[in-house]
Amino acid sequence: MFNFLINPNQFNKFVDIIFKPLVIIALITLSAGLMLVYLSPLDYQQGLTVKIMYIHVPSAWLALITYAIMTIYSIVGLAFKISFSFIINKAIAPIGAVFTILCLLSGSMWGKPMWGTWWVWDARLTSVAILLIIYLLIIFLNQTFENREVREKTIAIFILIGSVNLPIIKFSVDWWNTLHQPASVSKLSSPSIDISMLQPLLTMTLAFSMIGLIIAILRIKAEILLRKKYL
Amino acid sequence: MSLRFQRLILILITLVILGVAIILILFNTKQNIVFFYTPTELIENNFAIDKKVRIGGYVKKSSFIKKSLNTYEFKITDNVNELLVFYNGILPDLFREGQGTVIEGFLNNKKNIVASKVYAKHDENYMPESIKKELEKNNQWKKKL
């Protein structure tokens, strides 16, 4: 049933069915999300500036989720010798990098009016900057090594080493004193964000995921075609 | 056990060992990773007077004095100890009494500091203005904080 996740032919067949509905869902959620953000109330402390959150938080989550997917595919690819994993790793690394850049830029623009600084070297900001460097190194590694198998294995091992950074990013705000505030949504007690602001946030997250998924599908399909041509 | 599961277990064990190693490193260098110290930590530890430090806490209620156009004096507190801050510069929008803040500067002694930068720190609570008014009306506001 889930063969499309590890088999290129099944993947092609499956995404051909779901691609059009996905585009429609993406358009609907994006327009609904933007509408909800426009209608969302102002924060009691931050006023209008809080609306940067609706870009910042979804891109941060997706940057982490993309890396988590790459980590799982690296484990599967190395342990079970499934070469489709490496196609996915190559295809989605730039997507994660773009989401990380979006997260850093929007965070910087949020930090200037609220904290009074564009950038500080606190644990959360630094670990996300390291995530961006890791993404860039993965992209550059794709240009190295003539031998495809050596290259793919090297990248997969590098992704696994870099995955140590994920829990550090997530828990940096709990483990150390940081300027960045602690988690509002993903914590054990009920979210400390009002429902009228949580709804647009989750809708925007869904919209961002759909856009990321569509770009990922297109890139993976292109990569499969490229491999077929040279194999 | 087949070869592929041996490889899987090898990868997972390697990841766990790597994770433990990183955690050990991070927790032993905690002093260098924290962004700021609280006033209590400042008193407990010894800091060089001529070294730059960052201290975080809440701006103490009714301690804020505007000396001149850009010169301010206020106390920051962690509800146990407090520290007097002298600052000459622009304050961020979010800066107000009772608000979290991080200041960067040089210590005069353990009781006062000359700040070169002031950052505002905000918490993880987000809510519309109307709801805050509602909470204040029902005296729920302080409980939520």
mmCIF file of C-alpha atoms in Angstrom:
data_model
loop_
_atom_site.group_PDB
_atom_site.id
_atom_site.type_symbol
_atom_site.label_atom_id
_atom_site.label_comp_id
_atom_site.label_asym_id
_atom_site.label_seq_id
_atom_site.Cartn_x
_atom_site.Cartn_y
_atom_site.Cartn_z
ATOM 1 C CA MET A 1 0.000 0.000 0.000
ATOM 2 C CA PHE A 2 2.776 2.423 0.867
ATOM 3 C CA ASN A 3 5.020 1.138 -1.887
ATOM 4 C CA PHE A 4 4.878 4.500 -3.626
ATOM 5 C CA LEU A 5 7.137 5.807 -0.871
ATOM 6 C CA ILE A 6 10.023 3.532 -1.891
ATOM 7 C CA ASN A 7 9.375 2.632 -5.527
ATOM 8 C CA PRO A 8 9.858 5.273 -8.276
ATOM 9 C CA ASN A 9 7.333 3.737 -10.700
ATOM 10 C CA GLN A 10 4.637 3.395 -8.062
ATOM 11 C CA PHE A 11 5.463 6.925 -6.909
ATOM 12 C CA ASN A 12 4.944 8.298 -10.414
ATOM 13 C CA LYS A 13 1.615 6.482 -10.753
ATOM 14 C CA PHE A 14 0.426 7.632 -7.333
ATOM 15 C CA VAL A 15 1.344 11.303 -7.661
ATOM 16 C CA ASP A 16 -0.230 11.514 -11.123
ATOM 17 C CA ILE A 17 -3.554 10.728 -9.422
ATOM 18 C CA ILE A 18 -3.186 13.079 -6.454
ATOM 19 C CA PHE A 19 -1.362 15.995 -8.101
ATOM 20 C CA LYS A 20 -4.365 17.980 -9.350
ATOM 21 C CA PRO A 21 -6.364 17.642 -6.093
ATOM 22 C CA LEU A 22 -3.219 18.707 -4.218
ATOM 23 C CA VAL A 23 -2.887 21.886 -6.280
ATOM 24 C CA ILE A 24 -6.550 22.692 -5.640
ATOM 25 C CA ILE A 25 -6.187 22.069 -1.883
ATOM 26 C CA ALA A 26 -3.043 24.217 -1.841
ATOM 27 C CA LEU A 27 -4.830 27.108 -3.555
ATOM 28 C CA ILE A 28 -7.833 26.857 -1.231
ATOM 29 C CA THR A 29 -5.797 26.618 1.990
ATOM 30 C CA LEU A 30 -3.432 29.397 0.922
ATOM 31 C CA SER A 31 -6.222 31.832 0.087
ATOM 32 C CA ALA A 32 -8.208 30.828 3.185
ATOM 33 C CA GLY A 33 -5.053 31.146 5.306
ATOM 34 C CA LEU A 34 -4.213 34.612 3.987
ATOM 35 C CA MET A 35 -7.836 35.688 4.550
ATOM 36 C CA LEU A 36 -7.751 34.360 8.130
ATOM 37 C CA VAL A 37 -4.430 36.104 8.771
ATOM 38 C CA TYR A 38 -5.921 39.356 7.455
ATOM 39 C CA LEU A 39 -8.918 38.966 9.783
ATOM 40 C CA SER A 40 -6.922 37.711 12.783
ATOM 41 C CA PRO A 41 -6.893 39.957 15.880
ATOM 42 C CA LEU A 42 -3.912 42.044 16.985
ATOM 43 C CA ASP A 43 -1.789 40.783 19.854
ATOM 44 C CA TYR A 44 -2.212 42.419 23.281
ATOM 45 C CA GLN A 45 1.520 43.180 23.441
ATOM 46 C CA GLN A 46 2.911 43.081 19.945
ATOM 47 C CA GLY A 47 0.041 44.607 17.981
ATOM 48 C CA LEU A 48 0.270 44.199 14.222
ATOM 49 C CA THR A 49 3.800 42.763 14.303
ATOM 50 C CA VAL A 50 2.453 39.420 15.524
ATOM 51 C CA LYS A 51 1.298 38.675 11.963
ATOM 52 C CA ILE A 52 4.900 37.893 10.993
ATOM 53 C CA MET A 53 4.347 34.743 13.059
ATOM 54 C CA TYR A 54 2.030 33.326 10.362
ATOM 55 C CA ILE A 55 4.995 33.180 7.958
ATOM 56 C CA HIS A 56 7.763 32.558 10.479
ATOM 57 C CA VAL A 57 6.350 29.581 12.381
ATOM 58 C CA PRO A 58 5.118 27.501 9.388
ATOM 59 C CA SER A 59 8.454 27.916 7.586
ATOM 60 C CA ALA A 60 10.358 26.941 10.747
ATOM 61 C CA TRP A 61 8.243 23.821 11.229
ATOM 62 C CA LEU A 62 8.582 22.820 7.585
ATOM 63 C CA ALA A 63 12.348 23.347 7.649
ATOM 64 C CA LEU A 64 12.508 20.853 10.545
ATOM 65 C CA ILE A 65 9.979 18.403 9.050
ATOM 66 C CA THR A 66 11.872 18.360 5.732
ATOM 67 C CA TYR A 67 15.059 17.471 7.566
ATOM 68 C CA ALA A 68 13.265 14.790 9.594
ATOM 69 C CA ILE A 69 11.976 13.212 6.358
ATOM 70 C CA MET A 70 15.506 13.261 4.922
ATOM 71 C CA THR A 71 16.803 11.588 8.092
ATOM 72 C CA ILE A 72 14.240 8.779 7.894
ATOM 73 C CA TYR A 73 14.971 8.242 4.192
ATOM 74 C CA SER A 74 18.708 8.179 4.897
ATOM 75 C CA ILE A 75 18.271 5.433 7.502
ATOM 76 C CA VAL A 76 16.002 3.434 5.181
ATOM 77 C CA GLY A 77 18.269 4.034 2.203
ATOM 78 C CA LEU A 78 21.461 2.960 3.979
ATOM 79 C CA ALA A 79 19.967 -0.010 5.844
ATOM 80 C CA PHE A 80 17.713 -1.462 3.161
ATOM 81 C CA LYS A 81 19.618 -0.258 0.053
ATOM 82 C CA ILE A 82 16.655 1.563 -1.422
ATOM 83 C CA SER A 83 18.064 3.970 -4.007
ATOM 84 C CA PHE A 84 14.790 5.926 -4.249
ATOM 85 C CA SER A 85 15.637 7.355 -0.799
ATOM 86 C CA PHE A 86 18.655 9.109 -2.255
ATOM 87 C CA ILE A 87 16.560 10.585 -5.069
ATOM 88 C CA ILE A 88 14.262 12.085 -2.430
ATOM 89 C CA ASN A 89 17.184 13.349 -0.331
ATOM 90 C CA LYS A 90 18.605 15.170 -3.322
ATOM 91 C CA ALA A 91 15.232 16.555 -4.411
ATOM 92 C CA ILE A 92 13.990 17.973 -1.115
ATOM 93 C CA ALA A 93 17.206 19.386 0.403
ATOM 94 C CA PRO A 94 16.836 22.748 -1.435
ATOM 95 C CA ILE A 95 13.190 22.983 -0.304
ATOM 96 C CA GLY A 96 14.279 22.673 3.317
ATOM 97 C CA ALA A 97 17.022 25.234 2.737
ATOM 98 C CA VAL A 98 14.513 27.738 1.320
ATOM 99 C CA PHE A 99 12.168 27.249 4.273
ATOM 100 C CA THR A 100 15.109 27.775 6.658
ATOM 101 C CA ILE A 101 16.065 31.000 4.869
ATOM 102 C CA LEU A 102 12.421 32.175 5.022
ATOM 103 C CA CYS A 103 12.346 31.376 8.730
ATOM 104 C CA LEU A 104 15.584 33.258 9.435
ATOM 105 C CA LEU A 105 14.614 36.304 7.347
ATOM 106 C CA SER A 106 11.100 36.635 8.778
ATOM 107 C CA GLY A 107 12.441 36.035 12.278
ATOM 108 C CA SER A 108 15.026 38.741 11.772
ATOM 109 C CA MET A 109 12.342 41.191 10.630
ATOM 110 C CA TRP A 110 10.258 40.235 13.656
ATOM 111 C CA GLY A 111 13.181 40.575 16.042
ATOM 112 C CA LYS A 112 14.110 44.129 15.032
ATOM 113 C CA PRO A 113 10.847 45.797 16.158
ATOM 114 C CA MET A 114 10.148 43.456 19.101
ATOM 115 C CA TRP A 115 13.513 42.601 20.639
ATOM 116 C CA GLY A 116 15.371 45.611 19.325
ATOM 117 C CA THR A 117 17.909 43.624 17.298
ATOM 118 C CA TRP A 118 18.117 41.874 13.917
ATOM 119 C CA TRP A 119 20.206 39.008 15.224
ATOM 120 C CA VAL A 120 21.686 37.666 18.462
ATOM 121 C CA TRP A 121 23.762 34.551 18.991
ATOM 122 C CA ASP A 122 21.392 32.795 21.355
ATOM 123 C CA ALA A 123 20.965 29.010 21.290
ATOM 124 C CA ARG A 124 17.797 28.893 19.150
ATOM 125 C CA LEU A 125 18.971 31.330 16.479
ATOM 126 C CA THR A 126 22.425 29.799 16.280
ATOM 127 C CA SER A 127 21.141 26.224 15.970
ATOM 128 C CA VAL A 128 18.797 27.244 13.126
ATOM 129 C CA ALA A 129 21.711 29.004 11.406
ATOM 130 C CA ILE A 130 23.638 25.721 11.716
ATOM 131 C CA LEU A 131 20.650 23.923 10.133
ATOM 132 C CA LEU A 132 20.913 26.279 7.140
ATOM 133 C CA ILE A 133 24.655 25.555 6.832
ATOM 134 C CA ILE A 134 23.946 21.810 6.965
ATOM 135 C CA TYR A 135 21.324 22.150 4.205
ATOM 136 C CA LEU A 136 23.745 24.130 2.045
ATOM 137 C CA LEU A 137 26.495 21.538 2.596
ATOM 138 C CA ILE A 138 24.083 18.760 1.548
ATOM 139 C CA ILE A 139 23.279 20.689 -1.634
ATOM 140 C CA PHE A 140 26.991 21.250 -2.342
ATOM 141 C CA LEU A 141 27.829 17.607 -1.611
ATOM 142 C CA ASN A 142 25.554 16.680 -4.515
ATOM 143 C CA GLN A 143 28.137 18.297 -6.812
ATOM 144 C CA THR A 144 31.028 16.223 -5.463
ATOM 145 C CA PHE A 145 32.192 12.609 -6.128
ATOM 146 C CA GLU A 146 31.976 11.292 -9.687
ATOM 147 C CA ASN A 147 30.818 7.908 -8.401
ATOM 148 C CA ARG A 148 27.080 8.140 -7.752
ATOM 149 C CA GLU A 149 26.894 5.412 -5.091
ATOM 150 C CA VAL A 150 29.760 6.848 -3.044
ATOM 151 C CA ARG A 151 28.238 10.297 -3.282
ATOM 152 C CA GLU A 152 24.774 9.202 -2.192
ATOM 153 C CA LYS A 153 26.092 7.204 0.755
ATOM 154 C CA THR A 154 28.289 10.101 1.881
ATOM 155 C CA ILE A 155 25.344 12.478 1.753
ATOM 156 C CA ALA A 156 23.102 10.059 3.659
ATOM 157 C CA ILE A 157 25.700 9.651 6.417
ATOM 158 C CA PHE A 158 26.160 13.425 6.542
ATOM 159 C CA ILE A 159 22.386 13.870 6.896
ATOM 160 C CA LEU A 160 22.355 11.361 9.781
ATOM 161 C CA ILE A 161 25.153 13.207 11.590
ATOM 162 C CA GLY A 162 23.363 16.518 11.044
ATOM 163 C CA SER A 163 20.105 15.127 12.422
ATOM 164 C CA VAL A 164 21.550 15.530 15.934
ATOM 165 C CA ASN A 165 20.810 19.224 15.426
ATOM 166 C CA LEU A 166 17.024 18.669 15.244
ATOM 167 C CA PRO A 167 16.370 17.998 18.958
ATOM 168 C CA ILE A 168 18.837 20.769 19.807
ATOM 169 C CA ILE A 169 16.752 23.255 17.792
ATOM 170 C CA LYS A 170 13.494 22.001 19.321
ATOM 171 C CA PHE A 171 14.624 22.025 22.939
ATOM 172 C CA SER A 172 17.169 24.892 22.834
ATOM 173 C CA VAL A 173 14.596 27.267 24.305
ATOM 174 C CA ASP A 174 13.968 24.900 27.247
ATOM 175 C CA TRP A 175 17.550 23.845 27.976
ATOM 176 C CA TRP A 176 19.192 27.265 27.953
ATOM 177 C CA ASN A 177 18.298 30.892 28.629
ATOM 178 C CA THR A 178 17.517 32.356 25.225
ATOM 179 C CA LEU A 179 16.160 35.632 23.917
ATOM 180 C CA HIS A 180 13.774 33.589 21.768
ATOM 181 C CA GLN A 181 10.523 32.757 23.568
ATOM 182 C CA PRO A 182 9.653 29.121 24.449
ATOM 183 C CA ALA A 183 7.282 26.970 22.373
ATOM 184 C CA SER A 184 3.649 28.111 22.271
ATOM 185 C CA VAL A 185 1.905 25.352 20.321
ATOM 186 C CA SER A 186 3.945 22.148 20.493
ATOM 187 C CA LYS A 187 4.098 21.612 24.228
ATOM 188 C CA LEU A 188 2.458 19.195 26.631
ATOM 189 C CA SER A 189 -0.024 21.551 28.278
ATOM 190 C CA SER A 190 -2.647 23.353 26.203
ATOM 191 C CA PRO A 191 -1.233 25.839 23.678
ATOM 192 C CA SER A 192 -0.598 29.297 25.123
ATOM 193 C CA ILE A 193 -1.873 30.929 21.970
ATOM 194 C CA ASP A 194 -5.463 32.016 21.634
ATOM 195 C CA ILE A 195 -7.729 29.952 19.380
ATOM 196 C CA SER A 196 -8.451 32.981 17.157
ATOM 197 C CA MET A 197 -4.726 33.140 16.360
ATOM 198 C CA LEU A 198 -4.141 29.379 16.328
ATOM 199 C CA GLN A 199 -6.644 28.808 13.495
ATOM 200 C CA PRO A 200 -4.898 31.054 10.936
ATOM 201 C CA LEU A 201 -1.536 29.671 12.058
ATOM 202 C CA LEU A 202 -2.547 26.052 11.446
ATOM 203 C CA THR A 203 -4.229 26.936 8.139
ATOM 204 C CA MET A 204 -1.067 28.690 6.973
ATOM 205 C CA THR A 205 0.987 25.673 8.081
ATOM 206 C CA LEU A 206 -1.248 23.414 5.982
ATOM 207 C CA ALA A 207 -0.922 25.779 3.011
ATOM 208 C CA PHE A 208 2.890 25.911 3.338
ATOM 209 C CA SER A 209 3.029 22.090 3.594
ATOM 210 C CA MET A 210 0.941 21.714 0.441
ATOM 211 C CA ILE A 211 3.157 24.129 -1.498
ATOM 212 C CA GLY A 212 6.259 22.319 -0.236
ATOM 213 C CA LEU A 213 4.743 18.968 -1.183
ATOM 214 C CA ILE A 214 3.882 20.130 -4.716
ATOM 215 C CA ILE A 215 7.408 21.445 -5.312
ATOM 216 C CA ALA A 216 8.834 18.230 -3.818
ATOM 217 C CA ILE A 217 6.728 16.044 -6.140
ATOM 218 C CA LEU A 218 7.826 18.030 -9.197
ATOM 219 C CA ARG A 219 11.493 17.845 -8.187
ATOM 220 C CA ILE A 220 11.357 14.123 -7.400
ATOM 221 C CA LYS A 221 9.678 13.384 -10.762
ATOM 222 C CA ALA A 222 12.331 15.414 -12.583
ATOM 223 C CA GLU A 223 15.090 13.573 -10.712
ATOM 224 C CA ILE A 224 13.591 10.166 -11.598
ATOM 225 C CA LEU A 225 13.488 11.166 -15.284
ATOM 226 C CA LEU A 226 17.094 12.348 -15.122
ATOM 227 C CA ARG A 227 18.263 9.042 -13.611
ATOM 228 C CA LYS A 228 16.363 7.006 -16.228
ATOM 229 C CA LYS A 229 18.122 8.948 -18.950
ATOM 230 C CA TYR A 230 21.610 8.208 -17.631
ATOM 231 C CA LEU A 231 21.172 4.712 -16.206
ATOM 232 C CA MET B 1 18.885 -11.795 11.682
ATOM 233 C CA SER B 2 19.208 -10.638 8.121
ATOM 234 C CA LEU B 3 21.960 -8.334 6.951
ATOM 235 C CA ARG B 4 19.642 -5.379 6.398
ATOM 236 C CA PHE B 5 18.396 -5.425 9.978
ATOM 237 C CA GLN B 6 21.967 -5.673 11.237
ATOM 238 C CA ARG B 7 22.725 -2.533 9.233
ATOM 239 C CA LEU B 8 19.619 -0.811 10.619
ATOM 240 C CA ILE B 9 20.609 -1.600 14.197
ATOM 241 C CA LEU B 10 24.176 -0.461 13.518
ATOM 242 C CA ILE B 11 22.895 2.885 12.197
ATOM 243 C CA LEU B 12 20.539 3.384 15.135
ATOM 244 C CA ILE B 13 23.219 2.536 17.726
ATOM 245 C CA THR B 14 25.633 4.944 16.014
ATOM 246 C CA LEU B 15 23.013 7.694 16.134
ATOM 247 C CA VAL B 16 22.339 7.089 19.832
ATOM 248 C CA ILE B 17 26.055 7.202 20.693
ATOM 249 C CA LEU B 18 26.497 10.369 18.621
ATOM 250 C CA GLY B 19 23.497 11.923 20.369
ATOM 251 C CA VAL B 20 24.823 11.085 23.822
ATOM 252 C CA ALA B 21 28.219 12.534 22.913
ATOM 253 C CA ILE B 22 26.670 15.803 21.714
ATOM 254 C CA ILE B 23 24.430 16.035 24.805
ATOM 255 C CA LEU B 24 27.456 15.581 27.072
ATOM 256 C CA ILE B 25 29.345 18.301 25.234
ATOM 257 C CA LEU B 26 26.395 20.703 25.340
ATOM 258 C CA PHE B 27 25.665 20.235 29.008
ATOM 259 C CA ASN B 28 29.281 20.656 30.012
ATOM 260 C CA THR B 29 29.573 23.902 28.060
ATOM 261 C CA LYS B 30 26.272 25.253 29.360
ATOM 262 C CA GLN B 31 27.975 28.339 30.794
ATOM 263 C CA ASN B 32 28.995 29.415 27.316
ATOM 264 C CA ILE B 33 25.726 28.605 25.570
ATOM 265 C CA VAL B 34 23.266 30.461 27.799
ATOM 266 C CA PHE B 35 22.392 33.836 26.327
ATOM 267 C CA PHE B 36 22.032 35.599 29.667
ATOM 268 C CA TYR B 37 22.364 35.095 33.414
ATOM 269 C CA THR B 38 19.739 35.987 35.986
ATOM 270 C CA PRO B 39 20.631 38.465 38.756
ATOM 271 C CA THR B 40 20.787 35.531 41.216
ATOM 272 C CA GLU B 41 23.268 33.642 39.021
ATOM 273 C CA LEU B 42 25.273 36.836 38.797
ATOM 274 C CA ILE B 43 25.618 36.982 42.563
ATOM 275 C CA GLU B 44 26.381 33.278 42.911
ATOM 276 C CA ASN B 45 29.095 33.272 40.240
ATOM 277 C CA ASN B 46 32.127 35.459 39.943
ATOM 278 C CA PHE B 47 32.315 37.663 36.883
ATOM 279 C CA ALA B 48 35.188 39.854 35.822
ATOM 280 C CA ILE B 49 34.299 43.538 36.086
ATOM 281 C CA ASP B 50 35.841 44.417 32.720
ATOM 282 C CA LYS B 51 34.111 41.610 30.803
ATOM 283 C CA LYS B 52 30.887 41.995 28.858
ATOM 284 C CA VAL B 53 27.934 40.157 30.436
ATOM 285 C CA ARG B 54 24.258 39.763 29.600
ATOM 286 C CA ILE B 55 21.714 39.776 32.408
ATOM 287 C CA GLY B 56 18.049 38.893 31.945
ATOM 288 C CA GLY B 57 15.019 39.500 34.115
ATOM 289 C CA TYR B 58 11.874 41.542 34.459
ATOM 290 C CA VAL B 59 11.893 45.318 34.612
ATOM 291 C CA LYS B 60 10.920 46.017 38.200
ATOM 292 C CA LYS B 61 7.574 47.776 38.673
ATOM 293 C CA SER B 62 7.908 51.532 39.377
ATOM 294 C CA SER B 63 11.697 51.494 39.152
ATOM 295 C CA PHE B 64 11.974 53.103 35.719
ATOM 296 C CA ILE B 65 13.370 56.631 35.730
ATOM 297 C CA LYS B 66 13.928 58.750 32.635
ATOM 298 C CA LYS B 67 16.910 60.931 33.424
ATOM 299 C CA SER B 68 17.059 62.846 30.163
ATOM 300 C CA LEU B 69 16.025 62.321 26.541
ATOM 301 C CA ASN B 70 17.998 59.112 26.014
ATOM 302 C CA THR B 71 19.296 58.313 29.477
ATOM 303 C CA TYR B 72 17.429 55.823 31.579
ATOM 304 C CA GLU B 73 17.795 54.127 34.921
ATOM 305 C CA PHE B 74 15.847 51.045 35.980
ATOM 306 C CA LYS B 75 16.061 47.853 38.020
ATOM 307 C CA ILE B 76 15.797 44.337 36.657
ATOM 308 C CA THR B 77 14.704 41.547 38.931
ATOM 309 C CA ASP B 78 14.167 37.786 38.947
ATOM 310 C CA ASN B 79 11.878 38.142 41.975
ATOM 311 C CA VAL B 80 14.777 37.173 44.257
ATOM 312 C CA ASN B 81 17.612 39.558 43.527
ATOM 313 C CA GLU B 82 17.743 42.770 41.569
ATOM 314 C CA LEU B 83 20.252 44.832 39.664
ATOM 315 C CA LEU B 84 20.384 48.555 38.927
ATOM 316 C CA VAL B 85 20.881 49.406 35.245
ATOM 317 C CA PHE B 86 22.166 52.618 33.698
ATOM 318 C CA TYR B 87 21.465 52.946 30.006
ATOM 319 C CA ASN B 88 22.063 55.565 27.378
ATOM 320 C CA GLY B 89 20.401 54.737 24.057
ATOM 321 C CA ILE B 90 17.180 53.745 22.344
ATOM 322 C CA LEU B 91 14.830 51.296 24.056
ATOM 323 C CA PRO B 92 12.913 48.693 22.005
ATOM 324 C CA ASP B 93 9.129 49.144 21.530
ATOM 325 C CA LEU B 94 8.220 46.280 23.816
ATOM 326 C CA PHE B 95 10.252 47.631 26.727
ATOM 327 C CA ARG B 96 8.041 48.537 29.703
ATOM 328 C CA GLU B 97 7.789 47.881 33.417
ATOM 329 C CA GLY B 98 6.983 44.262 34.227
ATOM 330 C CA GLN B 99 8.227 43.129 30.802
ATOM 331 C CA GLY B 100 11.055 40.622 30.343
ATOM 332 C CA THR B 101 14.323 42.138 29.180
ATOM 333 C CA VAL B 102 17.942 41.239 28.497
ATOM 334 C CA ILE B 103 20.671 43.826 28.929
ATOM 335 C CA GLU B 104 24.245 43.692 27.761
ATOM 336 C CA GLY B 105 26.993 45.725 29.330
ATOM 337 C CA PHE B 106 29.829 46.030 31.837
ATOM 338 C CA LEU B 107 29.379 45.570 35.581
ATOM 339 C CA ASN B 108 30.331 48.377 37.923
ATOM 340 C CA ASN B 109 29.971 46.005 40.816
ATOM 341 C CA LYS B 110 27.507 43.264 41.761
ATOM 342 C CA LYS B 111 24.707 45.759 42.275
ATOM 343 C CA ASN B 112 24.789 47.926 39.175
ATOM 344 C CA ILE B 113 25.667 47.713 35.522
ATOM 345 C CA VAL B 114 26.186 50.138 32.664
ATOM 346 C CA ALA B 115 24.227 48.738 29.736
ATOM 347 C CA SER B 116 25.374 49.159 26.163
ATOM 348 C CA LYS B 117 22.379 47.283 24.670
ATOM 349 C CA VAL B 118 18.855 46.558 25.868
ATOM 350 C CA TYR B 119 16.758 43.802 24.284
ATOM 351 C CA ALA B 120 13.081 43.204 25.029
ATOM 352 C CA LYS B 121 12.075 39.611 25.666
ATOM 353 C CA HIS B 122 8.510 38.478 25.227
ATOM 354 C CA ASP B 123 6.848 35.302 26.484
ATOM 355 C CA GLU B 124 5.075 32.543 24.591
ATOM 356 C CA ASN B 125 1.553 33.848 25.295
ATOM 357 C CA TYR B 126 -0.359 35.271 22.363
ATOM 358 C CA MET B 127 -3.872 36.612 22.702
ATOM 359 C CA PRO B 128 -6.081 39.317 21.215
ATOM 360 C CA GLU B 129 -6.430 42.598 23.089
ATOM 361 C CA SER B 130 -10.158 42.050 23.656
ATOM 362 C CA ILE B 131 -9.530 38.807 25.538
ATOM 363 C CA LYS B 132 -6.933 40.431 27.764
ATOM 364 C CA LYS B 133 -9.531 43.054 28.749
ATOM 365 C CA GLU B 134 -12.034 40.298 29.468
ATOM 366 C CA LEU B 135 -9.514 38.484 31.662
ATOM 367 C CA GLU B 136 -8.667 41.652 33.560
ATOM 368 C CA LYS B 137 -12.369 42.252 34.200
ATOM 369 C CA ASN B 138 -12.744 38.791 35.764
ATOM 370 C CA ASN B 139 -9.468 39.060 37.670
ATOM 371 C CA GLN B 140 -8.152 36.053 35.755
ATOM 372 C CA TRP B 141 -5.276 37.955 34.257
ATOM 373 C CA LYS B 142 -2.755 37.475 37.037
ATOM 374 C CA LYS B 143 -3.547 33.772 37.275
ATOM 375 C CA LYS B 144 -2.780 33.309 33.609
ATOM 376 C CA LEU B 145 0.586 34.979 34.024
#
